[in-house]
CSV table of C-alpha atoms in Angstrom, one decimal:
chain,number,residue,atom,x,y,z
P,6,MET,CA,101.4,84.4,61.3
P,7,HIS,CA,99.1,84.9,64.2
P,8,VAL,CA,95.9,84.2,62.2
P,9,GLN,CA,97.7,81.1,61.0
P,10,ILE,CA,99.1,79.7,64.5
P,11,ALA,CA,95.5,80.4,65.8
P,12,GLU,CA,93.8,78.3,63.3
P,13,GLU,CA,96.2,75.5,64.2
P,14,HIS,CA,95.4,75.8,67.6
P,15,ALA,CA,91.7,75.6,66.9
P,16,GLU,CA,91.8,72.5,64.9
P,17,THR,CA,94.2,70.8,67.6
P,18,GLN,CA,90.9,71.6,70.5
P,19,GLU,CA,88.4,69.8,67.8
P,20,THR,CA,90.6,67.0,67.2
P,21,GLY,CA,91.1,66.3,71.2
P,22,GLU,CA,87.6,66.8,71.7
P,23,THR,CA,86.8,64.1,68.9
P,24,GLY,CA,89.1,61.6,70.4
P,25,GLN,CA,87.7,62.1,73.5
P,26,ASP,CA,84.3,61.3,72.4
P,27,THR,CA,85.6,58.6,70.4
P,28,GLY,CA,87.5,57.0,73.4
P,29,GLU,CA,83.8,57.6,75.4
P,30,THR,CA,82.0,56.0,72.6
P,31,GLY,CA,84.7,52.8,72.5
P,32,GLN,CA,84.5,52.4,76.2
P,33,GLY,CA,80.7,52.8,77.0
P,34,GLY,CA,78.8,52.4,73.7
P,35,ALA,CA,78.2,49.7,71.1
P,36,GLY,CA,81.3,50.4,69.1
P,37,PRO,CA,83.8,47.4,68.6
P,38,GLY,CA,86.0,46.4,71.6
P,39,GLY,CA,83.6,48.1,74.2
P,40,ALA,CA,82.7,46.7,77.3
P,41,GLY,CA,78.7,46.6,76.4
P,42,SER,CA,79.5,45.6,72.8
P,43,GLY,CA,77.0,42.2,73.5
P,44,VAL,CA,74.4,44.3,75.6
P,45,ARG,CA,72.3,45.4,73.4
P,46,PRO,CA,72.0,42.3,70.6
P,47,THR,CA,71.4,39.8,73.6
P,48,ARG,CA,68.6,41.8,74.8
P,49,VAL,CA,67.0,41.8,71.1
P,50,LEU,CA,67.8,38.0,71.0
P,51,ARG,CA,66.0,37.5,74.1
P,52,ALA,CA,62.8,39.6,73.0
P,53,VAL,CA,62.9,37.6,69.8
P,54,ARG,CA,63.3,34.2,71.2
P,55,ALA,CA,60.3,35.4,74.2
P,56,LEU,CA,57.9,36.2,71.4
P,57,SER,CA,58.6,33.3,69.2
P,58,ARG,CA,57.6,31.0,72.0
P,59,PRO,CA,53.9,29.5,71.7
P,60,GLY,CA,51.7,30.8,74.6
P,61,PRO,CA,50.1,28.8,77.3
P,62,TRP,CA,47.4,27.8,75.0
P,63,LYS,CA,49.5,26.4,72.2
P,64,ARG,CA,51.7,24.6,74.0
P,65,GLY,CA,50.6,21.0,75.3
P,66,ARG,CA,47.9,19.8,72.4
P,67,VAL,CA,49.6,16.5,72.3
P,68,LEU,CA,48.7,16.0,75.8
P,69,ALA,CA,45.2,17.4,75.6
P,70,ALA,CA,44.5,14.8,73.0
P,71,PRO,CA,45.1,11.9,75.1
P,72,ALA,CA,43.3,13.5,78.0
P,73,LEU,CA,40.1,13.9,76.2
P,74,LEU,CA,40.5,10.4,74.6
P,75,LEU,CA,40.4,9.1,78.2
P,76,GLY,CA,37.6,11.2,79.7
P,77,LEU,CA,35.5,10.1,76.7
P,78,LEU,CA,36.7,6.4,77.4
P,79,MET,CA,35.3,6.3,80.4
P,80,LEU,CA,32.1,8.6,79.6
P,81,LEU,CA,31.1,6.4,76.8
P,82,HIS,CA,32.4,2.9,78.3
P,83,ALA,CA,29.1,1.6,77.8
P,84,GLU,CA,29.6,2.0,74.3
P,85,ILE,CA,32.6,-0.1,74.0
P,86,THR,CA,32.3,-3.1,71.9
P,87,ASP,CA,32.2,-6.2,74.0
P,88,ARG,CA,34.0,-8.6,71.0
P,89,GLY,CA,36.0,-10.9,72.5
P,90,GLY,CA,35.1,-8.9,76.3
P,91,LEU,CA,36.8,-5.6,75.5
P,92,GLY,CA,33.8,-4.0,77.3
P,93,SER,CA,33.9,-6.1,80.0
P,94,LEU,CA,37.7,-6.2,80.6
P,95,VAL,CA,37.5,-2.2,80.4
P,96,GLU,CA,34.7,-1.9,83.2
P,97,THR,CA,36.2,-4.6,85.1
P,98,PHE,CA,38.9,-2.0,85.8
P,99,LEU,CA,37.3,1.2,85.3
P,100,PRO,CA,38.2,2.6,88.4
P,101,TRP,CA,42.0,2.1,88.0
P,102,PHE,CA,41.7,4.8,85.0
P,103,GLY,CA,41.4,7.4,87.4
P,104,LEU,CA,45.2,6.9,87.9
P,105,PHE,CA,46.0,8.6,84.5
P,106,VAL,CA,44.6,11.8,85.6
P,107,PRO,CA,47.3,13.1,88.1
P,108,VAL,CA,49.9,11.8,85.6
P,109,LEU,CA,48.6,13.7,82.8
P,110,LEU,CA,48.3,16.7,85.0
P,111,ALA,CA,52.0,16.7,86.0
P,112,ALA,CA,53.2,16.4,82.5
P,113,ALA,CA,50.9,19.4,81.6
P,114,LEU,CA,52.0,21.5,84.5
P,115,TRP,CA,55.3,20.7,83.8
P,116,ARG,CA,55.0,21.9,80.0
P,117,ARG,CA,53.0,25.1,81.7
P,118,SER,CA,50.2,23.9,79.0
P,119,ALA,CA,46.9,25.7,79.8
P,120,THR,CA,45.1,23.6,76.7
P,121,ALA,CA,46.1,20.5,78.6
P,122,VAL,CA,45.0,21.3,82.3
P,123,VAL,CA,41.5,22.6,80.9
P,124,ALA,CA,40.9,19.1,78.7
P,125,LEU,CA,42.0,17.1,81.9
P,126,LEU,CA,38.9,18.6,83.6
P,127,LEU,CA,36.8,16.2,81.5
P,128,PRO,CA,38.5,12.8,82.9
P,129,ALA,CA,38.6,14.5,86.3
P,130,VAL,CA,34.7,15.4,86.3
P,131,VAL,CA,33.8,11.6,84.8
P,132,TRP,CA,35.8,9.9,87.3
P,133,LEU,CA,34.5,11.5,90.1
P,134,SER,CA,30.9,11.3,88.7
P,135,LEU,CA,31.2,7.5,88.6
P,136,PHE,CA,33.3,7.2,91.3
P,137,GLY,CA,33.5,10.0,93.8
P,138,GLY,CA,30.9,8.9,96.0
P,139,LEU,CA,32.7,5.4,96.9
P,140,LEU,CA,35.5,7.6,98.7
P,141,LEU,CA,33.1,8.7,101.2
P,142,ASP,CA,32.3,6.6,104.4
P,143,LYS,CA,28.2,6.0,104.2
P,144,SER,CA,28.3,3.7,106.8
P,145,ARG,CA,26.3,4.0,109.7
P,146,PRO,CA,26.1,2.2,113.3
P,147,GLY,CA,23.4,-0.6,113.9
P,148,GLY,CA,21.7,-3.2,111.6
P,149,ASP,CA,19.4,-5.9,112.6
P,150,LEU,CA,21.2,-8.6,110.2
P,151,THR,CA,24.9,-9.1,109.4
P,152,VAL,CA,25.9,-11.1,106.5
P,153,VAL,CA,29.1,-12.4,104.7
P,154,SER,CA,30.1,-13.8,101.6
P,155,HIS,CA,33.3,-15.9,101.0
P,156,ASN,CA,35.1,-17.4,97.8
P,157,VAL,CA,37.0,-19.8,100.0
P,158,GLY,CA,39.2,-21.2,97.0
P,159,ALA,CA,39.0,-24.7,96.0
P,160,ASP,CA,42.7,-24.7,96.4
P,161,ASN,CA,42.6,-23.1,100.1
P,162,PRO,CA,45.6,-25.1,102.2
P,163,ASP,CA,43.5,-24.2,105.4
P,164,PRO,CA,39.9,-24.5,105.3
P,165,ALA,CA,39.7,-25.1,108.9
P,166,GLY,CA,41.2,-22.1,109.9
P,167,THR,CA,39.3,-20.0,107.0
P,168,ALA,CA,36.2,-21.5,108.8
P,169,ARG,CA,37.2,-20.3,112.5
P,170,ASP,CA,38.1,-16.8,111.2
P,171,LEU,CA,34.7,-16.7,109.6
P,172,ALA,CA,32.9,-17.7,112.7
P,173,ALA,CA,34.7,-15.2,114.6
P,174,SER,CA,33.1,-12.4,112.5
P,175,GLY,CA,29.8,-12.6,114.0
P,176,ALA,CA,27.7,-12.7,111.0
P,177,ASP,CA,24.2,-14.3,111.3
P,178,LEU,CA,24.3,-15.7,107.8
P,179,LEU,CA,27.2,-17.1,106.3
P,180,ALA,CA,27.8,-17.6,102.4
P,181,LEU,CA,30.3,-20.0,101.1
P,182,GLU,CA,31.3,-20.7,97.5
P,183,GLU,CA,33.8,-22.9,95.8
P,184,LEU,CA,33.5,-25.6,97.9
P,185,THR,CA,34.9,-28.8,97.2
P,186,PRO,CA,33.8,-32.6,98.5
P,187,GLN,CA,37.1,-32.5,100.4
P,188,ALA,CA,36.8,-29.5,102.3
P,189,THR,CA,33.3,-29.4,102.7
P,190,ALA,CA,33.2,-31.9,105.8
P,191,THR,CA,35.4,-29.7,107.5
P,192,TYR,CA,33.2,-26.4,107.0
P,193,GLU,CA,30.6,-28.4,108.2
P,194,LYS,CA,32.4,-29.7,111.5
P,195,GLU,CA,34.0,-26.0,112.0
P,196,LEU,CA,31.0,-24.3,111.7
P,197,ALA,CA,28.2,-26.3,113.4
P,198,LYS,CA,28.4,-25.0,116.7
P,199,ALA,CA,28.2,-21.6,115.6
P,200,TYR,CA,25.3,-21.9,113.0
P,201,PRO,CA,22.8,-24.5,113.7
P,202,TYR,CA,21.2,-24.3,110.5
P,203,ARG,CA,23.0,-25.3,107.0
P,204,THR,CA,21.7,-25.7,103.6
P,205,LEU,CA,24.1,-27.0,100.6
P,206,LYS,CA,23.7,-27.3,96.7
P,207,GLY,CA,26.6,-28.5,94.6
P,208,THR,CA,29.6,-26.2,95.5
P,209,VAL,CA,27.9,-23.1,97.4
P,210,GLY,CA,26.1,-23.2,100.8
P,211,LEU,CA,24.5,-21.3,103.7
P,212,TRP,CA,25.4,-21.4,107.1
P,213,SER,CA,22.9,-19.5,109.5
P,214,LYS,CA,21.8,-19.0,112.8
P,215,LEU,CA,18.1,-18.3,111.8
P,216,PRO,CA,16.0,-20.9,110.5
P,217,LEU,CA,16.0,-22.2,106.7
P,218,SER,CA,13.5,-23.5,104.3
P,219,GLY,CA,12.4,-24.1,100.9
P,220,THR,CA,16.3,-24.4,99.2
P,221,ARG,CA,16.4,-24.9,95.9
P,222,PRO,CA,19.4,-24.8,93.3
P,223,VAL,CA,19.6,-22.0,90.6
P,224,ASN,CA,20.9,-23.3,87.0
P,225,VAL,CA,23.5,-20.5,86.3
P,226,VAL,CA,26.3,-23.0,85.0
P,227,ARG,CA,27.2,-23.4,81.4
P,228,GLY,CA,30.7,-24.7,81.0
P,229,ASN,CA,32.4,-25.9,84.5
P,230,VAL,CA,35.7,-24.2,84.4
P,231,GLY,CA,38.0,-22.7,86.4
P,232,PRO,CA,39.8,-23.9,90.0
P,233,LEU,CA,36.2,-26.1,90.6
P,234,ALA,CA,36.7,-28.0,87.4
P,235,LYS,CA,39.6,-30.4,88.3
P,236,THR,CA,37.8,-31.5,91.5
P,237,ARG,CA,34.5,-32.6,90.1
P,238,PRO,CA,34.2,-36.7,89.4
P,239,ALA,CA,35.0,-37.5,86.2
P,240,ASP,CA,31.7,-39.6,86.2
P,241,GLU,CA,29.6,-37.1,86.8
P,242,SER,CA,27.4,-36.2,83.9
P,243,GLU,CA,25.0,-33.2,85.0
P,244,GLU,CA,27.0,-29.8,85.8
P,245,THR,CA,27.4,-29.1,89.5
P,246,PRO,CA,25.3,-26.7,90.8
P,247,ARG,CA,26.8,-23.2,91.8
P,248,ALA,CA,23.9,-21.4,93.5
P,249,LEU,CA,21.3,-22.2,95.6
P,250,ARG,CA,18.2,-20.3,96.7
P,251,THR,CA,16.5,-20.2,100.5
P,252,THR,CA,14.4,-18.7,102.5
P,253,VAL,CA,15.4,-17.5,106.0
P,254,ALA,CA,13.0,-16.8,108.8
P,255,THR,CA,13.5,-13.4,110.2
P,256,LYS,CA,11.8,-11.5,113.1
P,257,ARG,CA,10.8,-9.6,110.7
P,258,GLY,CA,9.4,-12.1,108.2
P,259,PRO,CA,11.0,-14.0,105.4
P,260,LEU,CA,14.2,-13.0,103.8
P,261,ALA,CA,15.1,-14.8,100.0
P,262,VAL,CA,18.8,-15.3,99.7
P,263,TYR,CA,20.6,-16.7,97.1
P,264,VAL,CA,24.2,-17.8,97.1
P,265,VAL,CA,26.0,-17.9,93.7
P,266,HIS,CA,29.2,-18.4,92.2
P,267,LEU,CA,28.7,-17.5,88.7
P,268,GLY,CA,31.4,-19.0,85.7
P,269,SER,CA,35.0,-17.9,85.7
P,270,VAL,CA,36.0,-15.8,83.1
P,271,ARG,CA,39.6,-16.3,81.1
P,272,VAL,CA,41.8,-14.3,79.0
P,273,PHE,CA,43.0,-16.1,75.9
P,274,PRO,CA,45.8,-14.9,73.6
P,275,ARG,CA,43.5,-15.3,70.5
P,276,ASN,CA,39.9,-15.3,71.8
P,277,GLY,CA,40.5,-12.3,74.3
P,278,PHE,CA,38.3,-12.1,77.4
P,279,TRP,CA,36.4,-14.7,77.6
P,280,THR,CA,32.9,-14.3,79.6
P,281,ASP,CA,30.3,-17.0,78.0
P,282,SER,CA,29.7,-19.1,81.1
P,283,ARG,CA,29.8,-16.1,83.4
P,284,ASP,CA,27.4,-13.8,81.4
P,285,PHE,CA,24.8,-16.8,80.9
P,286,GLY,CA,24.8,-17.3,84.6
P,287,ALA,CA,24.2,-13.6,85.3
P,288,VAL,CA,21.5,-13.4,82.7
P,289,ALA,CA,20.0,-16.8,84.3
P,290,LEU,CA,20.1,-15.0,88.0
P,291,ALA,CA,18.5,-11.8,86.7
P,292,LYS,CA,15.8,-13.9,85.4
P,293,ALA,CA,15.5,-15.8,88.8
P,294,VAL,CA,15.3,-12.7,90.7
P,295,ALA,CA,12.5,-10.9,88.5
P,296,VAL,CA,10.0,-13.7,89.4
P,297,GLU,CA,11.4,-13.7,93.1
P,298,ARG,CA,8.0,-13.9,95.1
P,299,VAL,CA,9.5,-12.5,98.8
P,300,GLU,CA,9.7,-8.9,98.9
P,301,ARG,CA,13.2,-8.8,100.9
P,302,VAL,CA,16.2,-10.2,98.9
P,303,VAL,CA,19.8,-10.6,99.4
P,304,VAL,CA,22.4,-12.1,96.9
P,305,LEU,CA,25.6,-13.1,98.2
P,306,GLY,CA,28.3,-14.8,96.0
P,307,ASP,CA,31.2,-14.4,93.8
P,308,MET,CA,29.9,-12.8,90.2
P,309,ASN,CA,33.3,-12.7,88.5
P,310,GLY,CA,32.6,-9.1,87.8
P,311,THR,CA,31.9,-5.9,89.0
P,312,THR,CA,28.9,-3.8,89.4
P,313,ASP,CA,29.9,-1.8,86.5
P,314,ASP,CA,30.3,-4.7,84.2
P,315,ARG,CA,27.4,-4.5,81.6
P,316,ALA,CA,27.0,-8.2,82.4
P,317,LEU,CA,25.5,-7.6,85.4
P,318,ASN,CA,23.1,-5.0,84.2
P,319,GLY,CA,20.2,-7.3,84.9
P,320,LEU,CA,21.0,-8.0,88.5
P,321,THR,CA,22.2,-3.7,89.4
P,322,SER,CA,19.0,-2.9,87.6
P,323,GLN,CA,16.9,-4.8,90.0
P,324,LEU,CA,19.4,-4.7,93.3
P,325,HIS,CA,21.6,-2.1,95.1
P,326,SER,CA,25.2,-3.0,96.0
P,327,ALA,CA,25.6,-3.0,99.7
P,328,GLN,CA,28.9,-1.2,99.6
P,329,ASP,CA,27.9,1.3,96.8
P,330,ALA,CA,25.0,2.3,99.5
P,331,ALA,CA,26.8,2.1,102.8
P,332,GLY,CA,30.6,1.0,102.0
P,333,ASN,CA,33.4,3.1,102.9
P,334,GLY,CA,36.0,2.9,99.8
P,335,PHE,CA,36.1,0.6,96.9
P,336,GLY,CA,35.7,-2.9,98.9
P,337,PHE,CA,38.1,-4.2,96.4
P,338,SER,CA,37.9,-8.2,96.8
P,339,TRP,CA,40.1,-10.0,94.3
P,340,PRO,CA,43.0,-11.0,94.5
P,341,THR,CA,43.9,-11.0,97.8
P,342,SER,CA,47.8,-10.5,97.6
P,343,PHE,CA,46.7,-7.2,95.7
P,344,PRO,CA,43.0,-6.3,95.8
P,345,VAL,CA,42.2,-4.9,92.3
P,346,ALA,CA,38.6,-5.4,91.8
P,347,ARG,CA,35.5,-6.3,93.8
P,348,ILE,CA,33.9,-9.2,92.2
P,349,ASP,CA,32.6,-10.6,95.4
P,350,GLN,CA,28.9,-9.0,95.9
P,351,ILE,CA,26.4,-8.3,98.6
P,352,LEU,CA,22.9,-7.1,96.5
P,353,VAL,CA,19.9,-6.2,98.1
P,354,ARG,CA,16.0,-5.4,97.5
P,355,GLY,CA,13.6,-4.4,100.0
P,356,VAL,CA,16.2,-3.9,103.2
P,357,GLN,CA,18.6,-1.1,103.6
P,358,PRO,CA,22.5,-1.4,103.8
P,359,ALA,CA,23.7,0.2,107.1
P,360,SER,CA,27.3,-0.9,106.8
P,361,SER,CA,29.5,-2.7,104.3
P,362,TRP,CA,33.4,-3.6,104.6
P,363,VAL,CA,35.9,-6.1,103.9
P,364,LEU,CA,37.0,-9.0,106.1
P,365,PRO,CA,40.9,-9.9,106.8
P,366,ALA,CA,42.5,-12.5,104.3
P,367,THR,CA,42.1,-16.2,104.9
P,368,GLY,CA,43.8,-18.9,103.1
P,369,SER,CA,41.5,-18.1,99.9
P,370,ASP,CA,42.6,-15.8,96.8
P,371,HIS,CA,39.5,-13.7,97.6
P,372,LEU,CA,38.8,-11.6,100.6
P,373,PRO,CA,35.7,-11.8,102.3
P,374,VAL,CA,32.8,-9.2,102.2
P,375,ALA,CA,30.5,-8.5,104.5
P,376,ALA,CA,27.3,-6.2,105.1
P,377,GLY,CA,25.0,-5.0,108.1
P,378,ILE,CA,21.4,-4.7,106.9
P,379,SER,CA,18.4,-3.1,108.1
P,380,TRP,CA,14.3,-3.3,108.0
């Protein structure tokens, strides 16, 4: 009897201890119904997901592709075909392609893509090499002569006010383009007091505080299109001159000055960016400058193209842009409402630009551009 009771008591103790262990497992372990039943599986899932995610070098490859294409486009813009004027169109607005860099950078950071960020170094470096220098103020005080160029606009509603504003600039030489027969008399009257010397050829003119001589037209016209076309007399058989060359007598010697309005450009749905008239004039002007005998040369006018445009290579290879050399910023001059391009140029040879700036708006759709030049 005593042996049997002892054995039953031992079994009861073992059963209680086992039950206590089971209860502890059910409360704190991973058993069914326990409070921590989902902890370990959740941690495992998180670990699996973390390991399955692509790393920063694998994410954002789709963003890296347009970043590289953007950089190559700016780097190799001269290789883009000019069929339909595509190359000229891209080069006209080339500085604005830099706006895509911060947009793509924001997307790369949002995706946490190291690949896309590194790819963006190409367009960033190319843009800075092309235009970074324009972000600095390179102007300096002084200058022996101040020159201003302004496309006054064939549709200018207030030529008298425009003339007064330009005279107030204090320029020694004032080049005007897109002069109409109706407005020319107004400019002559309003500028006569400040500028005792003037010369006119067709739709361009130069008003000067210094004596002028040897004026002649320069043929840069092929196809008279644009705002001036409607002001041309119907019975006029020859093309109206849109460029002149004259000599300014300065204290430092003769200065050859060209006042130019190259042909207009047009965008047609079928033919694309039409630049034939402008391109013809640019070549003709480059040839005239190449044979110029006077050492010091200034070219003023509306080129209907930027200095990045391949159509002006013949000029920019011989002359330097005053804005590039001594300006502050891009100096955009067109259109007045929201300037997006500098198509009004001051180009020099044999003199040094001291400063370059853009004047306030007049009644024209172009802004006047100015520069101080030194010997």
